[in-house]
């Protein structure tokens, strides 16, 4: 293995895996910490954790463990992957984990660049844009767990770290100015060529951290890119879509699906919701793909959070989704489309999936991935909140039909 990556949620890891697999390098994705006795590794190993919204000390411990696992198996480069919208709170976890990984690798600086030009995420003068809006004016300001209310990434990162944060602006990069000497450096990038330049110009003594797109030039830099045909397993079963994301795009995707196909909404305030959803699902035609969703408007999410508390409201939805997925699996479903990072983590854990092969991309940042390839294959599409177009759920099912 040459490249070892740690991702703070499951959809982000699957996004990274899909983009790195474009290079033709062999990519292995683990959900949760892999066992210590696992020695066989691919060119690129990705460890998906569920630590975006956990307390910083727990996130640091898990990421250190993952970093040690990767370094012990030969990783020459470590990459710390978080959300392209820099989802975090004042207390972490992006900065604290970067500092811990620097300790492990002995690197003296860390570069941060969440830009993902193909998906409209750009950083300019240290400010993160989502499409043509500043992060703080985009729908991310209403995220149920990590509302992002400041687009200035230097300001967002500063309270999370113990030393100074600097900016490597696009103008400075284009002028050939070297990376600033501060321990932590936010880097601008608007186009993919900016990310290629960053990877080419950043010295090895710097820990690379960012969204998935900054990692894309790494396989070529590390000599891993190749033309490898990908044998994907056939997964013959009905499909189920589960959505716990409340992002603006997911809300559009749910609305688009509901115009034509069956859907059932679960409610965090109703403890019977998961059971009712399952009863409804069992009454649909066996080969009919259904959507079960918690997705709701910011106003209704806030009302549930006021009643139950933010953590408890989210936890109830994740527990319900995990139960629905496990019961659907027991009934023979082997194709799952999941919307939402936390939701994907909960479902993947409930299904006991530890390791997957990366398959074809549905849209930038969302590949199908396959578990248990040889015995009882299972296909999963794990979608981060804002990814995909309005017809994403249908697009995902169509990609599998075409295999
Ligand atoms: P995204 O990828 O859009 O960030 P996540 O699944 O990571 O989606 O996060 C959405 C969070 O909101 C989850 O913790 C989920 O359980 C929670 N949630 C979903 N629906 C509701 C709802 N109706 N009320 C309160 N919380 C909700």
Coordinates of C-alpha atoms in Angstrom, one line a residue, residues 43-195:
X43 CA -2.6 0.1 -3.4
X44 CA -5.0 2.4 -1.7
X45 CA -6.6 1.6 1.6
X46 CA -9.4 3.8 3.0
X47 CA -10.8 3.5 6.5
X48 CA -14.2 5.0 7.0
X49 CA -15.0 6.1 10.5
X50 CA -18.1 7.7 11.9
X51 CA -16.5 10.5 13.8
X52 CA -17.6 13.7 12.2
X53 CA -20.0 14.6 15.0
X54 CA -18.4 12.7 17.9
X55 CA -16.5 14.4 20.8
X56 CA -13.0 15.5 19.6
X57 CA -11.1 13.2 21.9
X58 CA -12.9 10.1 20.8
X59 CA -12.5 11.1 17.1
X60 CA -8.7 11.7 17.7
X61 CA -8.4 8.3 19.4
X62 CA -10.1 6.4 16.5
X63 CA -8.2 8.3 13.8
X64 CA -4.9 7.7 15.5
X65 CA -5.7 4.0 15.6
X66 CA -6.6 4.0 11.9
X67 CA -3.4 6.0 11.1
X68 CA -1.3 3.5 13.0
X69 CA -3.0 0.6 11.1
X70 CA -2.2 2.2 7.8
X71 CA 1.4 3.2 8.6
X72 CA 2.1 -0.3 10.0
X73 CA 1.0 -1.8 6.6
X74 CA 3.3 0.4 4.5
X75 CA 1.4 3.6 3.8
X76 CA 3.9 6.1 2.6
X77 CA 1.3 8.9 2.4
X78 CA -1.6 9.5 4.8
X79 CA -4.7 11.5 3.8
X80 CA -7.3 12.9 6.2
X81 CA -10.7 13.2 4.4
X82 CA -13.6 15.3 5.7
X83 CA -16.6 16.9 4.1
X84 CA -16.3 19.2 1.1
X85 CA -18.4 21.6 3.1
X86 CA -16.0 21.4 6.1
X87 CA -18.7 20.1 8.4
X88 CA -17.4 20.5 12.0
X89 CA -18.1 22.4 15.2
X90 CA -15.8 24.9 17.1
X91 CA -14.6 21.9 19.2
X92 CA -13.4 19.9 16.2
X93 CA -12.9 17.4 14.7
X94 CA -11.0 18.5 11.6
X95 CA -8.2 20.3 13.4
X96 CA -7.6 18.0 16.3
X97 CA -7.4 14.9 14.1
X98 CA -5.0 16.7 11.7
X99 CA -2.7 17.5 14.7
X100 CA -2.8 14.0 16.0
X101 CA -2.0 12.5 12.5
X102 CA 0.9 15.0 12.2
X103 CA 2.3 13.6 15.5
X104 CA 2.0 10.1 14.1
X105 CA 3.7 10.9 10.7
X106 CA 6.2 13.4 12.0
X107 CA 5.0 16.0 9.5
X108 CA 5.4 19.6 10.5
X109 CA 2.5 21.2 8.7
X110 CA -1.0 20.4 7.5
X111 CA -2.7 21.6 4.3
X112 CA -6.5 21.9 4.3
X113 CA -8.5 22.1 1.0
X114 CA -12.1 20.9 0.9
X115 CA -12.7 22.1 -2.7
X116 CA -14.6 19.7 -5.0
X117 CA -14.9 21.6 -8.3
X118 CA -17.0 18.9 -10.1
X119 CA -19.6 19.3 -7.4
X120 CA -19.4 23.1 -7.1
X121 CA -17.4 23.4 -4.0
X122 CA -14.7 26.0 -4.4
X123 CA -12.3 27.8 -1.9
X124 CA -11.3 31.4 -2.8
X125 CA -9.5 33.7 -0.4
X126 CA -10.1 31.1 2.2
X127 CA -13.9 31.3 1.8
X128 CA -15.8 28.2 0.9
X129 CA -18.5 28.4 -1.8
X130 CA -21.2 25.9 -2.4
X131 CA -22.2 26.6 -6.0
X132 CA -22.5 30.3 -6.2
X133 CA -23.3 30.8 -2.5
X134 CA -21.0 31.3 0.4
X135 CA -21.1 28.2 2.7
X136 CA -22.8 30.3 5.4
X137 CA -25.5 31.4 3.0
X138 CA -26.1 27.9 1.6
X139 CA -28.5 25.3 2.9
X140 CA -25.5 24.0 5.0
X141 CA -26.4 26.7 7.6
X142 CA -29.4 24.5 8.5
X143 CA -27.6 21.2 8.8
X144 CA -29.2 19.2 11.6
X145 CA -25.9 18.3 13.4
X146 CA -23.2 20.6 12.0
X147 CA -24.8 23.9 11.0
X148 CA -22.1 25.8 9.0
X149 CA -22.5 29.5 9.7
X150 CA -19.1 30.9 8.7
X151 CA -17.6 30.5 5.2
X152 CA -14.1 31.8 6.3
X153 CA -12.2 28.5 6.8
X154 CA -9.3 30.1 8.5
X155 CA -11.7 31.4 11.1
X156 CA -13.5 28.0 11.4
X157 CA -10.3 26.1 11.8
X158 CA -8.5 28.5 14.2
X159 CA -10.4 27.5 17.4
X160 CA -9.9 23.8 16.6
X161 CA -6.1 23.9 16.6
X162 CA -3.2 24.8 18.9
X163 CA -1.1 26.9 16.5
X164 CA -1.5 29.5 13.8
X165 CA -3.6 29.1 10.6
X166 CA -2.4 30.7 7.4
X167 CA -3.9 31.1 3.9
X168 CA -2.3 30.0 0.6
X169 CA -4.4 32.0 -1.8
X170 CA -5.0 31.0 -5.4
X171 CA -3.3 34.3 -6.4
X172 CA -0.2 33.4 -4.3
X173 CA -0.2 29.9 -5.7
X174 CA -0.4 31.1 -9.3
X175 CA 2.4 33.6 -8.6
X176 CA 4.6 30.6 -7.5
X177 CA 4.7 31.7 -3.9
X178 CA 5.6 28.7 -1.6
X179 CA 3.2 27.5 1.0
X180 CA 3.1 29.8 4.1
X181 CA 5.1 28.6 7.0
X182 CA 2.2 28.4 9.5
X183 CA 1.5 25.0 11.0
X184 CA -2.0 24.9 9.5
X185 CA -2.6 26.2 6.0
X186 CA -6.0 26.7 4.2
X187 CA -5.5 26.4 0.5
X188 CA -7.7 28.0 -2.2
X189 CA -8.8 25.9 -5.2
X190 CA -11.5 26.7 -7.7
X191 CA -10.7 24.3 -10.6
X192 CA -9.3 20.8 -10.8
X193 CA -6.0 22.2 -12.2
X194 CA -5.6 24.1 -8.9
X195 CA -5.8 20.8 -7.0

